[in-house]
Amino acid sequence: MMSLILFLILIAGMAGMMAKMMMGGSGKRGRFSYLRRVKVVFTVYLAVLILCMIVSLLLPPPGGVELKRVKDKEVERESQQLYELAAEGRVEALDPAFLGKKWVFDYDQQRLDLAFQDGNMMMPVIVKRKAGDDGKIEAAYYRARYSMNGFDITKLIDDPKLQLSNRTLTLLKPASGKLKFSTYNSVFSVKQLKGESGTGFSSSSIGGTRILFLSIPKNLELQSENMEIQYVES
């Protein structure tokens, strides 16, 4: 906002200097006729309005979130690192930024059913058995960054929830919503100078690896019909 104010002040100052120079450089007494002065003032005023409109269009909308750039190769590398460390049971070696959410449930039954709320959800479940039976199920949701058109939108995507009811541990799908994106690239005239097309828009996205990691009591039996369960080798 401060930069915008300074920009507008600069525009007004330049407009004032331009009008003064135009008025001072005409006639012997350095004055325009009344009609010509009105035309200059109107022209300067109109120019300032147009520039302000352009600046307002370039500003992000209220409530908007500024996104950082991320390379697709970085997302792929992070996804591979996340999966490899989780598969080895070394989640403590993961970058804390990978951790989305953690849960701890008290559980003293001999069997546990795992389920996805939505059958379309696809996420590997990696399970590590503890050395003993402590009566607790520790769960953690890990995810690599999610990229869309080269921007990191991970913070805009809600994490799933985990719910324990009776003997079933259910992974609930995250809340759905709509995201609106505004990106600014080279203007049309610049694209033409570069020999680029000024029309057409393509969108691409890369979803990072998502993993549900469970630490369960040693003798707890797991059952699931729609989950891909992978056990950490001890």
JSON list of C-alpha atoms in Angstrom, two decimals:
[
{"chain": "A", "resi": 1, "resn": "MET", "atom": "CA", "xyz": [0.00, 0.00, 0.00]},
{"chain": "A", "resi": 2, "resn": "MET", "atom": "CA", "xyz": [2.82, 2.40, 0.82]},
{"chain": "A", "resi": 3, "resn": "SER", "atom": "CA", "xyz": [4.44, 1.72, -2.55]},
{"chain": "A", "resi": 4, "resn": "LEU", "atom": "CA", "xyz": [1.12, 2.50, -4.26]},
{"chain": "A", "resi": 5, "resn": "ILE", "atom": "CA", "xyz": [0.83, 5.84, -2.44]},
{"chain": "A", "resi": 6, "resn": "LEU", "atom": "CA", "xyz": [4.37, 6.78, -3.40]},
{"chain": "A", "resi": 7, "resn": "PHE", "atom": "CA", "xyz": [3.64, 5.79, -6.99]},
{"chain": "A", "resi": 8, "resn": "LEU", "atom": "CA", "xyz": [0.54, 7.99, -7.11]},
{"chain": "A", "resi": 9, "resn": "ILE", "atom": "CA", "xyz": [2.43, 10.91, -5.59]},
{"chain": "A", "resi": 10, "resn": "LEU", "atom": "CA", "xyz": [5.11, 10.48, -8.23]},
{"chain": "A", "resi": 11, "resn": "ILE", "atom": "CA", "xyz": [2.49, 10.46, -10.98]},
{"chain": "A", "resi": 12, "resn": "ALA", "atom": "CA", "xyz": [0.83, 13.59, -9.61]},
{"chain": "A", "resi": 13, "resn": "GLY", "atom": "CA", "xyz": [4.20, 15.34, -9.32]},
{"chain": "A", "resi": 14, "resn": "MET", "atom": "CA", "xyz": [5.17, 14.45, -12.87]},
{"chain": "A", "resi": 15, "resn": "ALA", "atom": "CA", "xyz": [1.79, 15.58, -14.15]},
{"chain": "A", "resi": 16, "resn": "GLY", "atom": "CA", "xyz": [2.13, 18.88, -12.34]},
{"chain": "A", "resi": 17, "resn": "MET", "atom": "CA", "xyz": [5.62, 19.45, -13.71]},
{"chain": "A", "resi": 18, "resn": "MET", "atom": "CA", "xyz": [4.45, 18.61, -17.21]},
{"chain": "A", "resi": 19, "resn": "ALA", "atom": "CA", "xyz": [1.57, 21.07, -17.00]},
{"chain": "A", "resi": 20, "resn": "LYS", "atom": "CA", "xyz": [3.82, 23.81, -15.62]},
{"chain": "A", "resi": 21, "resn": "MET", "atom": "CA", "xyz": [6.39, 23.27, -18.36]},
{"chain": "A", "resi": 22, "resn": "MET", "atom": "CA", "xyz": [3.70, 23.37, -21.04]},
{"chain": "A", "resi": 23, "resn": "MET", "atom": "CA", "xyz": [2.20, 26.56, -19.63]},
{"chain": "A", "resi": 24, "resn": "GLY", "atom": "CA", "xyz": [5.57, 28.20, -19.13]},
{"chain": "A", "resi": 25, "resn": "GLY", "atom": "CA", "xyz": [6.79, 27.47, -22.63]},
{"chain": "A", "resi": 26, "resn": "SER", "atom": "CA", "xyz": [3.98, 29.11, -24.59]},
{"chain": "A", "resi": 27, "resn": "GLY", "atom": "CA", "xyz": [3.65, 32.78, -25.38]},
{"chain": "A", "resi": 28, "resn": "LYS", "atom": "CA", "xyz": [5.78, 35.63, -24.19]},
{"chain": "A", "resi": 29, "resn": "ARG", "atom": "CA", "xyz": [4.12, 35.79, -20.79]},
{"chain": "A", "resi": 30, "resn": "GLY", "atom": "CA", "xyz": [4.22, 31.97, -20.29]},
{"chain": "A", "resi": 31, "resn": "ARG", "atom": "CA", "xyz": [0.44, 31.53, -20.09]},
{"chain": "A", "resi": 32, "resn": "PHE", "atom": "CA", "xyz": [-2.10, 29.61, -22.06]},
{"chain": "A", "resi": 33, "resn": "SER", "atom": "CA", "xyz": [-5.50, 30.91, -22.86]},
{"chain": "A", "resi": 34, "resn": "TYR", "atom": "CA", "xyz": [-8.20, 29.80, -20.45]},
{"chain": "A", "resi": 35, "resn": "LEU", "atom": "CA", "xyz": [-9.47, 27.17, -22.90]},
{"chain": "A", "resi": 36, "resn": "ARG", "atom": "CA", "xyz": [-6.03, 25.68, -23.45]},
{"chain": "A", "resi": 37, "resn": "ARG", "atom": "CA", "xyz": [-5.36, 25.58, -19.68]},
{"chain": "A", "resi": 38, "resn": "VAL", "atom": "CA", "xyz": [-8.59, 23.67, -19.18]},
{"chain": "A", "resi": 39, "resn": "LYS", "atom": "CA", "xyz": [-7.55, 21.18, -21.86]},
{"chain": "A", "resi": 40, "resn": "VAL", "atom": "CA", "xyz": [-4.17, 20.61, -20.19]},
{"chain": "A", "resi": 41, "resn": "VAL", "atom": "CA", "xyz": [-5.69, 20.08, -16.76]},
{"chain": "A", "resi": 42, "resn": "PHE", "atom": "CA", "xyz": [-8.30, 17.70, -18.16]},
{"chain": "A", "resi": 43, "resn": "THR", "atom": "CA", "xyz": [-5.67, 15.73, -20.10]},
{"chain": "A", "resi": 44, "resn": "VAL", "atom": "CA", "xyz": [-3.43, 15.37, -17.05]},
{"chain": "A", "resi": 45, "resn": "TYR", "atom": "CA", "xyz": [-6.40, 14.41, -14.86]},
{"chain": "A", "resi": 46, "resn": "LEU", "atom": "CA", "xyz": [-7.51, 11.77, -17.38]},
{"chain": "A", "resi": 47, "resn": "ALA", "atom": "CA", "xyz": [-3.98, 10.35, -17.61]},
{"chain": "A", "resi": 48, "resn": "VAL", "atom": "CA", "xyz": [-3.78, 10.03, -13.83]},
{"chain": "A", "resi": 49, "resn": "LEU", "atom": "CA", "xyz": [-7.15, 8.24, -13.71]},
{"chain": "A", "resi": 50, "resn": "ILE", "atom": "CA", "xyz": [-6.07, 5.75, -16.38]},
{"chain": "A", "resi": 51, "resn": "LEU", "atom": "CA", "xyz": [-2.80, 5.03, -14.59]},
{"chain": "A", "resi": 52, "resn": "CYS", "atom": "CA", "xyz": [-4.63, 4.56, -11.28]},
{"chain": "A", "resi": 53, "resn": "MET", "atom": "CA", "xyz": [-7.03, 2.12, -12.94]},
{"chain": "A", "resi": 54, "resn": "ILE", "atom": "CA", "xyz": [-4.10, 0.11, -14.31]},
{"chain": "A", "resi": 55, "resn": "VAL", "atom": "CA", "xyz": [-2.44, 0.02, -10.88]},
{"chain": "A", "resi": 56, "resn": "SER", "atom": "CA", "xyz": [-5.70, -1.10, -9.21]},
{"chain": "A", "resi": 57, "resn": "LEU", "atom": "CA", "xyz": [-5.99, -3.97, -11.69]},
{"chain": "A", "resi": 58, "resn": "LEU", "atom": "CA", "xyz": [-2.47, -5.12, -10.87]},
{"chain": "A", "resi": 59, "resn": "LEU", "atom": "CA", "xyz": [-3.09, -5.18, -7.12]},
{"chain": "A", "resi": 60, "resn": "PRO", "atom": "CA", "xyz": [-4.18, -8.51, -5.56]},
{"chain": "A", "resi": 61, "resn": "PRO", "atom": "CA", "xyz": [-7.85, -8.70, -4.53]},
{"chain": "A", "resi": 62, "resn": "PRO", "atom": "CA", "xyz": [-8.81, -8.27, -0.85]},
{"chain": "A", "resi": 63, "resn": "GLY", "atom": "CA", "xyz": [-8.21, -11.47, 1.09]},
{"chain": "A", "resi": 64, "resn": "GLY", "atom": "CA", "xyz": [-5.86, -12.82, -1.55]},
{"chain": "A", "resi": 65, "resn": "VAL", "atom": "CA", "xyz": [-2.84, -14.93, -0.65]},
{"chain": "A", "resi": 66, "resn": "GLU", "atom": "CA", "xyz": [0.53, -14.38, -2.25]},
{"chain": "A", "resi": 67, "resn": "LEU", "atom": "CA", "xyz": [2.02, -17.65, -3.47]},
{"chain": "A", "resi": 68, "resn": "LYS", "atom": "CA", "xyz": [5.66, -18.58, -3.85]},
{"chain": "A", "resi": 69, "resn": "ARG", "atom": "CA", "xyz": [7.21, -20.13, -6.91]},
{"chain": "A", "resi": 70, "resn": "VAL", "atom": "CA", "xyz": [8.28, -23.78, -6.79]},
{"chain": "A", "resi": 71, "resn": "LYS", "atom": "CA", "xyz": [9.94, -25.94, -9.41]},
{"chain": "A", "resi": 72, "resn": "ASP", "atom": "CA", "xyz": [8.33, -29.21, -10.45]},
{"chain": "A", "resi": 73, "resn": "LYS", "atom": "CA", "xyz": [11.63, -31.01, -9.94]},
{"chain": "A", "resi": 74, "resn": "GLU", "atom": "CA", "xyz": [11.69, -29.85, -6.30]},
{"chain": "A", "resi": 75, "resn": "VAL", "atom": "CA", "xyz": [8.20, -31.27, -5.72]},
{"chain": "A", "resi": 76, "resn": "GLU", "atom": "CA", "xyz": [9.23, -34.58, -7.28]},
{"chain": "A", "resi": 77, "resn": "ARG", "atom": "CA", "xyz": [12.41, -34.72, -5.21]},
{"chain": "A", "resi": 78, "resn": "GLU", "atom": "CA", "xyz": [10.55, -33.95, -1.98]},
{"chain": "A", "resi": 79, "resn": "SER", "atom": "CA", "xyz": [7.91, -36.58, -2.78]},
{"chain": "A", "resi": 80, "resn": "GLN", "atom": "CA", "xyz": [10.54, -39.24, -3.30]},
{"chain": "A", "resi": 81, "resn": "GLN", "atom": "CA", "xyz": [12.38, -38.29, -0.11]},
{"chain": "A", "resi": 82, "resn": "LEU", "atom": "CA", "xyz": [9.15, -38.31, 1.90]},
{"chain": "A", "resi": 83, "resn": "TYR", "atom": "CA", "xyz": [8.12, -41.76, 0.69]},
{"chain": "A", "resi": 84, "resn": "GLU", "atom": "CA", "xyz": [11.55, -43.34, 1.16]},
{"chain": "A", "resi": 85, "resn": "LEU", "atom": "CA", "xyz": [12.01, -42.09, 4.74]},
{"chain": "A", "resi": 86, "resn": "ALA", "atom": "CA", "xyz": [8.45, -42.99, 5.73]},
{"chain": "A", "resi": 87, "resn": "ALA", "atom": "CA", "xyz": [8.79, -46.49, 4.21]},
{"chain": "A", "resi": 88, "resn": "GLU", "atom": "CA", "xyz": [11.89, -46.99, 6.34]},
{"chain": "A", "resi": 89, "resn": "GLY", "atom": "CA", "xyz": [10.05, -45.76, 9.42]},
{"chain": "A", "resi": 90, "resn": "ARG", "atom": "CA", "xyz": [12.40, -42.79, 9.80]},
{"chain": "A", "resi": 91, "resn": "VAL", "atom": "CA", "xyz": [9.75, -40.09, 10.00]},
{"chain": "A", "resi": 92, "resn": "GLU", "atom": "CA", "xyz": [11.78, -38.26, 12.66]},
{"chain": "A", "resi": 93, "resn": "ALA", "atom": "CA", "xyz": [14.31, -37.47, 9.90]},
{"chain": "A", "resi": 94, "resn": "LEU", "atom": "CA", "xyz": [11.68, -35.72, 7.78]},
{"chain": "A", "resi": 95, "resn": "ASP", "atom": "CA", "xyz": [11.58, -31.96, 7.38]},
{"chain": "A", "resi": 96, "resn": "PRO", "atom": "CA", "xyz": [8.93, -30.63, 9.85]},
{"chain": "A", "resi": 97, "resn": "ALA", "atom": "CA", "xyz": [7.33, -28.84, 6.90]},
{"chain": "A", "resi": 98, "resn": "PHE", "atom": "CA", "xyz": [6.14, -32.24, 5.62]},
{"chain": "A", "resi": 99, "resn": "LEU", "atom": "CA", "xyz": [3.97, -32.81, 8.70]},
{"chain": "A", "resi": 100, "resn": "GLY", "atom": "CA", "xyz": [0.37, -31.81, 8.16]},
{"chain": "A", "resi": 101, "resn": "LYS", "atom": "CA", "xyz": [-1.34, -33.13, 11.30]},
{"chain": "A", "resi": 102, "resn": "LYS", "atom": "CA", "xyz": [-0.89, -35.59, 14.19]},
{"chain": "A", "resi": 103, "resn": "TRP", "atom": "CA", "xyz": [-3.33, -37.62, 16.28]},
{"chain": "A", "resi": 104, "resn": "VAL", "atom": "CA", "xyz": [-3.11, -39.90, 19.33]},
{"chain": "A", "resi": 105, "resn": "PHE", "atom": "CA", "xyz": [-5.92, -42.36, 20.18]},
{"chain": "A", "resi": 106, "resn": "ASP", "atom": "CA", "xyz": [-6.30, -44.57, 23.23]},
{"chain": "A", "resi": 107, "resn": "TYR", "atom": "CA", "xyz": [-7.14, -48.09, 22.05]},
{"chain": "A", "resi": 108, "resn": "ASP", "atom": "CA", "xyz": [-7.15, -51.40, 23.94]},
{"chain": "A", "resi": 109, "resn": "GLN", "atom": "CA", "xyz": [-8.86, -53.72, 21.44]},
{"chain": "A", "resi": 110, "resn": "GLN", "atom": "CA", "xyz": [-7.15, -56.56, 19.59]},
{"chain": "A", "resi": 111, "resn": "ARG", "atom": "CA", "xyz": [-8.32, -55.59, 16.10]},
{"chain": "A", "resi": 112, "resn": "LEU", "atom": "CA", "xyz": [-8.69, -52.32, 14.19]},
{"chain": "A", "resi": 113, "resn": "ASP", "atom": "CA", "xyz": [-10.46, -51.66, 10.88]},
{"chain": "A", "resi": 114, "resn": "LEU", "atom": "CA", "xyz": [-9.05, -48.95, 8.61]},
{"chain": "A", "resi": 115, "resn": "ALA", "atom": "CA", "xyz": [-11.21, -47.16, 6.05]},
{"chain": "A", "resi": 116, "resn": "PHE", "atom": "CA", "xyz": [-11.36, -44.16, 3.72]},
{"chain": "A", "resi": 117, "resn": "GLN", "atom": "CA", "xyz": [-14.50, -42.07, 3.92]},
{"chain": "A", "resi": 118, "resn": "ASP", "atom": "CA", "xyz": [-14.32, -41.58, 0.16]},
{"chain": "A", "resi": 119, "resn": "GLY", "atom": "CA", "xyz": [-13.47, -44.58, -1.99]},
{"chain": "A", "resi": 120, "resn": "ASN", "atom": "CA", "xyz": [-11.78, -42.26, -4.49]},
{"chain": "A", "resi": 121, "resn": "MET", "atom": "CA", "xyz": [-9.15, -41.21, -1.97]},
{"chain": "A", "resi": 122, "resn": "MET", "atom": "CA", "xyz": [-5.82, -42.77, -2.80]},
{"chain": "A", "resi": 123, "resn": "MET", "atom": "CA", "xyz": [-3.11, -42.57, -0.15]},
{"chain": "A", "resi": 124, "resn": "PRO", "atom": "CA", "xyz": [-0.58, -45.13, 1.06]},
{"chain": "A", "resi": 125, "resn": "VAL", "atom": "CA", "xyz": [-0.81, -46.08, 4.73]},
{"chain": "A", "resi": 126, "resn": "ILE", "atom": "CA", "xyz": [2.54, -46.96, 6.26]},
{"chain": "A", "resi": 127, "resn": "VAL", "atom": "CA", "xyz": [2.41, -48.82, 9.57]},
{"chain": "A", "resi": 128, "resn": "LYS", "atom": "CA", "xyz": [5.15, -49.28, 12.14]},
{"chain": "A", "resi": 129, "resn": "ARG", "atom": "CA", "xyz": [4.65, -51.66, 15.03]},
{"chain": "A", "resi": 130, "resn": "LYS", "atom": "CA", "xyz": [5.91, -50.60, 18.44]},
{"chain": "A", "resi": 131, "resn": "ALA", "atom": "CA", "xyz": [8.11, -52.73, 20.65]},
{"chain": "A", "resi": 132, "resn": "GLY", "atom": "CA", "xyz": [5.25, -53.29, 23.10]},
{"chain": "A", "resi": 133, "resn": "ASP", "atom": "CA", "xyz": [1.54, -52.82, 23.70]},
{"chain": "A", "resi": 134, "resn": "ASP", "atom": "CA", "xyz": [1.06, -49.33, 25.16]},
{"chain": "A", "resi": 135, "resn": "GLY", "atom": "CA", "xyz": [-2.64, -49.04, 24.26]},
{"chain": "A", "resi": 136, "resn": "LYS", "atom": "CA", "xyz": [-2.11, -46.01, 21.99]},
{"chain": "A", "resi": 137, "resn": "ILE", "atom": "CA", "xyz": [-2.42, -45.46, 18.25]},
{"chain": "A", "resi": 138, "resn": "GLU", "atom": "CA", "xyz": [-0.24, -42.61, 17.01]},
{"chain": "A", "resi": 139, "resn": "ALA", "atom": "CA", "xyz": [-1.09, -41.26, 13.57]},
{"chain": "A", "resi": 140, "resn": "ALA", "atom": "CA", "xyz": [0.49, -38.57, 11.41]},
{"chain": "A", "resi": 141, "resn": "TYR", "atom": "CA", "xyz": [-0.38, -37.13, 8.02]},
{"chain": "A", "resi": 142, "resn": "TYR", "atom": "CA", "xyz": [2.59, -36.14, 5.86]},
{"chain": "A", "resi": 143, "resn": "ARG", "atom": "CA", "xyz": [2.50, -34.38, 2.50]},
{"chain": "A", "resi": 144, "resn": "ALA", "atom": "CA", "xyz": [4.98, -32.91, 0.06]},
{"chain": "A", "resi": 145, "resn": "ARG", "atom": "CA", "xyz": [4.25, -29.59, -1.57]},
{"chain": "A", "resi": 146, "resn": "TYR", "atom": "CA", "xyz": [1.52, -29.23, -4.17]},
{"chain": "A", "resi": 147, "resn": "SER", "atom": "CA", "xyz": [2.32, -27.17, -7.26]},
{"chain": "A", "resi": 148, "resn": "MET", "atom": "CA", "xyz": [-0.03, -25.52, -9.75]},
{"chain": "A", "resi": 149, "resn": "ASN", "atom": "CA", "xyz": [1.38, -23.60, -12.70]},
{"chain": "A", "resi": 150, "resn": "GLY", "atom": "CA", "xyz": [4.68, -23.33, -10.86]},
{"chain": "A", "resi": 151, "resn": "PHE", "atom": "CA", "xyz": [3.17, -21.92, -7.64]},
{"chain": "A", "resi": 152, "resn": "ASP", "atom": "CA", "xyz": [3.14, -23.63, -4.24]},
{"chain": "A", "resi": 153, "resn": "ILE", "atom": "CA", "xyz": [-0.52, -23.95, -3.18]},
{"chain": "A", "resi": 154, "resn": "THR", "atom": "CA", "xyz": [0.04, -26.43, -0.33]},
{"chain": "A", "resi": 155, "resn": "LYS", "atom": "CA", "xyz": [-1.22, -24.01, 2.33]},
{"chain": "A", "resi": 156, "resn": "LEU", "atom": "CA", "xyz": [-4.50, -23.57, 0.43]},
{"chain": "A", "resi": 157, "resn": "ILE", "atom": "CA", "xyz": [-5.36, -27.29, 0.60]},
{"chain": "A", "resi": 158, "resn": "ASP", "atom": "CA", "xyz": [-7.02, -28.57, 3.77]},
{"chain": "A", "resi": 159, "resn": "ASP", "atom": "CA", "xyz": [-5.61, -31.63, 5.51]},
{"chain": "A", "resi": 160, "resn": "PRO", "atom": "CA", "xyz": [-7.83, -34.70, 5.95]},
{"chain": "A", "resi": 161, "resn": "LYS", "atom": "CA", "xyz": [-9.18, -35.64, 9.37]},
{"chain": "A", "resi": 162, "resn": "LEU", "atom": "CA", "xyz": [-8.93, -38.92, 11.25]},
{"chain": "A", "resi": 163, "resn": "GLN", "atom": "CA", "xyz": [-11.79, -40.30, 13.29]},
{"chain": "A", "resi": 164, "resn": "LEU", "atom": "CA", "xyz": [-11.89, -43.33, 15.60]},
{"chain": "A", "resi": 165, "resn": "SER", "atom": "CA", "xyz": [-15.33, -44.80, 16.14]},
{"chain": "A", "resi": 166, "resn": "ASN", "atom": "CA", "xyz": [-15.76, -48.16, 17.87]},
{"chain": "A", "resi": 167, "resn": "ARG", "atom": "CA", "xyz": [-13.24, -50.39, 16.10]},
{"chain": "A", "resi": 168, "resn": "THR", "atom": "CA", "xyz": [-12.90, -48.36, 12.90]},
{"chain": "A", "resi": 169, "resn": "LEU", "atom": "CA", "xyz": [-10.32, -45.70, 12.17]},
{"chain": "A", "resi": 170, "resn": "THR", "atom": "CA", "xyz": [-11.61, -43.59, 9.27]},
{"chain": "A", "resi": 171, "resn": "LEU", "atom": "CA", "xyz": [-9.69, -41.06, 7.21]},
{"chain": "A", "resi": 172, "resn": "LEU", "atom": "CA", "xyz": [-12.15, -38.30, 6.38]},
{"chain": "A", "resi": 173, "resn": "LYS", "atom": "CA", "xyz": [-11.78, -36.37, 3.16]},
{"chain": "A", "resi": 174, "resn": "PRO", "atom": "CA", "xyz": [-10.80, -32.70, 3.53]},
{"chain": "A", "resi": 175, "resn": "ALA", "atom": "CA", "xyz": [-13.30, -29.92, 3.01]},
{"chain": "A", "resi": 176, "resn": "SER", "atom": "CA", "xyz": [-13.75, -28.98, -0.63]},
{"chain": "A", "resi": 177, "resn": "GLY", "atom": "CA", "xyz": [-13.74, -25.45, -1.96]},
{"chain": "A", "resi": 178, "resn": "LYS", "atom": "CA", "xyz": [-13.00, -23.26, -4.95]},
{"chain": "A", "resi": 179, "resn": "LEU", "atom": "CA", "xyz": [-9.70, -21.50, -5.56]},
{"chain": "A", "resi": 180, "resn": "LYS", "atom": "CA", "xyz": [-9.35, -18.48, -7.82]},
{"chain": "A", "resi": 181, "resn": "PHE", "atom": "CA", "xyz": [-5.95, -17.65, -9.28]},
{"chain": "A", "resi": 182, "resn": "SER", "atom": "CA", "xyz": [-4.67, -14.44, -10.82]},
{"chain": "A", "resi": 183, "resn": "THR", "atom": "CA", "xyz": [-1.28, -14.42, -12.52]},
{"chain": "A", "resi": 184, "resn": "TYR", "atom": "CA", "xyz": [0.37, -11.63, -14.47]},
{"chain": "A", "resi": 185, "resn": "ASN", "atom": "CA", "xyz": [2.80, -12.33, -17.28]},
{"chain": "A", "resi": 186, "resn": "SER", "atom": "CA", "xyz": [4.26, -10.25, -20.08]},
{"chain": "A", "resi": 187, "resn": "VAL", "atom": "CA", "xyz": [1.74, -7.83, -21.55]},
{"chain": "A", "resi": 188, "resn": "PHE", "atom": "CA", "xyz": [0.51, -8.37, -25.11]},
{"chain": "A", "resi": 189, "resn": "SER", "atom": "CA", "xyz": [2.85, -5.85, -26.71]},
{"chain": "A", "resi": 190, "resn": "VAL", "atom": "CA", "xyz": [5.89, -7.39, -25.04]},
{"chain": "A", "resi": 191, "resn": "LYS", "atom": "CA", "xyz": [4.81, -10.86, -26.14]},
{"chain": "A", "resi": 192, "resn": "GLN", "atom": "CA", "xyz": [4.54, -9.66, -29.71]},
{"chain": "A", "resi": 193, "resn": "LEU", "atom": "CA", "xyz": [8.06, -8.22, -29.58]},
{"chain": "A", "resi": 194, "resn": "LYS", "atom": "CA", "xyz": [9.33, -11.55, -28.32]},
{"chain": "A", "resi": 195, "resn": "GLY", "atom": "CA", "xyz": [7.47, -13.41, -31.04]},
{"chain": "A", "resi": 196, "resn": "GLU", "atom": "CA", "xyz": [5.15, -15.13, -28.53]},
{"chain": "A", "resi": 197, "resn": "SER", "atom": "CA", "xyz": [1.47, -15.74, -28.91]},
{"chain": "A", "resi": 198, "resn": "GLY", "atom": "CA", "xyz": [-0.75, -13.41, -26.93]},
{"chain": "A", "resi": 199, "resn": "THR", "atom": "CA", "xyz": [-3.63, -15.86, -26.70]},
{"chain": "A", "resi": 200, "resn": "GLY", "atom": "CA", "xyz": [-4.20, -19.20, -25.04]},
{"chain": "A", "resi": 201, "resn": "PHE", "atom": "CA", "xyz": [-3.72, -20.39, -21.45]},
{"chain": "A", "resi": 202, "resn": "SER", "atom": "CA", "xyz": [-2.60, -23.75, -20.14]},
{"chain": "A", "resi": 203, "resn": "SER", "atom": "CA", "xyz": [-2.73, -25.08, -16.60]},
{"chain": "A", "resi": 204, "resn": "SER", "atom": "CA", "xyz": [-0.66, -27.84, -15.01]},
{"chain": "A", "resi": 205, "resn": "SER", "atom": "CA", "xyz": [-0.37, -29.23, -11.51]},
{"chain": "A", "resi": 206, "resn": "ILE", "atom": "CA", "xyz": [1.83, -31.66, -9.63]},
{"chain": "A", "resi": 207, "resn": "GLY", "atom": "CA", "xyz": [0.51, -33.20, -6.44]},
{"chain": "A", "resi": 208, "resn": "GLY", "atom": "CA", "xyz": [3.13, -34.14, -3.91]},
{"chain": "A", "resi": 209, "resn": "THR", "atom": "CA", "xyz": [3.15, -37.49, -2.13]},
{"chain": "A", "resi": 210, "resn": "ARG", "atom": "CA", "xyz": [0.63, -37.88, 0.72]},
{"chain": "A", "resi": 211, "resn": "ILE", "atom": "CA", "xyz": [1.10, -40.51, 3.42]},
{"chain": "A", "resi": 212, "resn": "LEU", "atom": "CA", "xyz": [-0.76, -41.61, 6.53]},
{"chain": "A", "resi": 213, "resn": "PHE", "atom": "CA", "xyz": [1.80, -42.99, 9.00]},
{"chain": "A", "resi": 214, "resn": "LEU", "atom": "CA", "xyz": [0.60, -45.14, 11.90]},
{"chain": "A", "resi": 215, "resn": "SER", "atom": "CA", "xyz": [2.50, -46.31, 14.97]},
{"chain": "A", "resi": 216, "resn": "ILE", "atom": "CA", "xyz": [0.46, -49.11, 16.54]},
{"chain": "A", "resi": 217, "resn": "PRO", "atom": "CA", "xyz": [0.79, -51.51, 19.48]},
{"chain": "A", "resi": 218, "resn": "LYS", "atom": "CA", "xyz": [2.85, -54.61, 18.73]},
{"chain": "A", "resi": 219, "resn": "ASN", "atom": "CA", "xyz": [0.03, -57.17, 18.67]},
{"chain": "A", "resi": 220, "resn": "LEU", "atom": "CA", "xyz": [-2.75, -55.04, 17.16]},
{"chain": "A", "resi": 221, "resn": "GLU", "atom": "CA", "xyz": [-4.34, -56.64, 14.09]},
{"chain": "A", "resi": 222, "resn": "LEU", "atom": "CA", "xyz": [-5.19, -54.30, 11.20]},
{"chain": "A", "resi": 223, "resn": "GLN", "atom": "CA", "xyz": [-7.83, -54.93, 8.55]},
{"chain": "A", "resi": 224, "resn": "SER", "atom": "CA", "xyz": [-8.83, -52.83, 5.55]},
{"chain": "A", "resi": 225, "resn": "GLU", "atom": "CA", "xyz": [-10.74, -53.27, 2.30]},
{"chain": "A", "resi": 226, "resn": "ASN", "atom": "CA", "xyz": [-9.86, -50.08, 0.43]},
{"chain": "A", "resi": 227, "resn": "MET", "atom": "CA", "xyz": [-6.51, -49.03, 1.87]},
{"chain": "A", "resi": 228, "resn": "GLU", "atom": "CA", "xyz": [-3.01, -49.79, 0.65]},
{"chain": "A", "resi": 229, "resn": "ILE", "atom": "CA", "xyz": [-1.19, -50.82, 3.84]},
{"chain": "A", "resi": 230, "resn": "GLN", "atom": "CA", "xyz": [2.57, -51.09, 3.93]},
{"chain": "A", "resi": 231, "resn": "TYR", "atom": "CA", "xyz": [4.44, -52.27, 7.03]},
{"chain": "A", "resi": 232, "resn": "VAL", "atom": "CA", "xyz": [7.83, -50.99, 8.08]},
{"chain": "A", "resi": 233, "resn": "GLU", "atom": "CA", "xyz": [10.35, -53.78, 8.22]},
{"chain": "A", "resi": 234, "resn": "SER", "atom": "CA", "xyz": [11.82, -54.16, 11.68]}
]
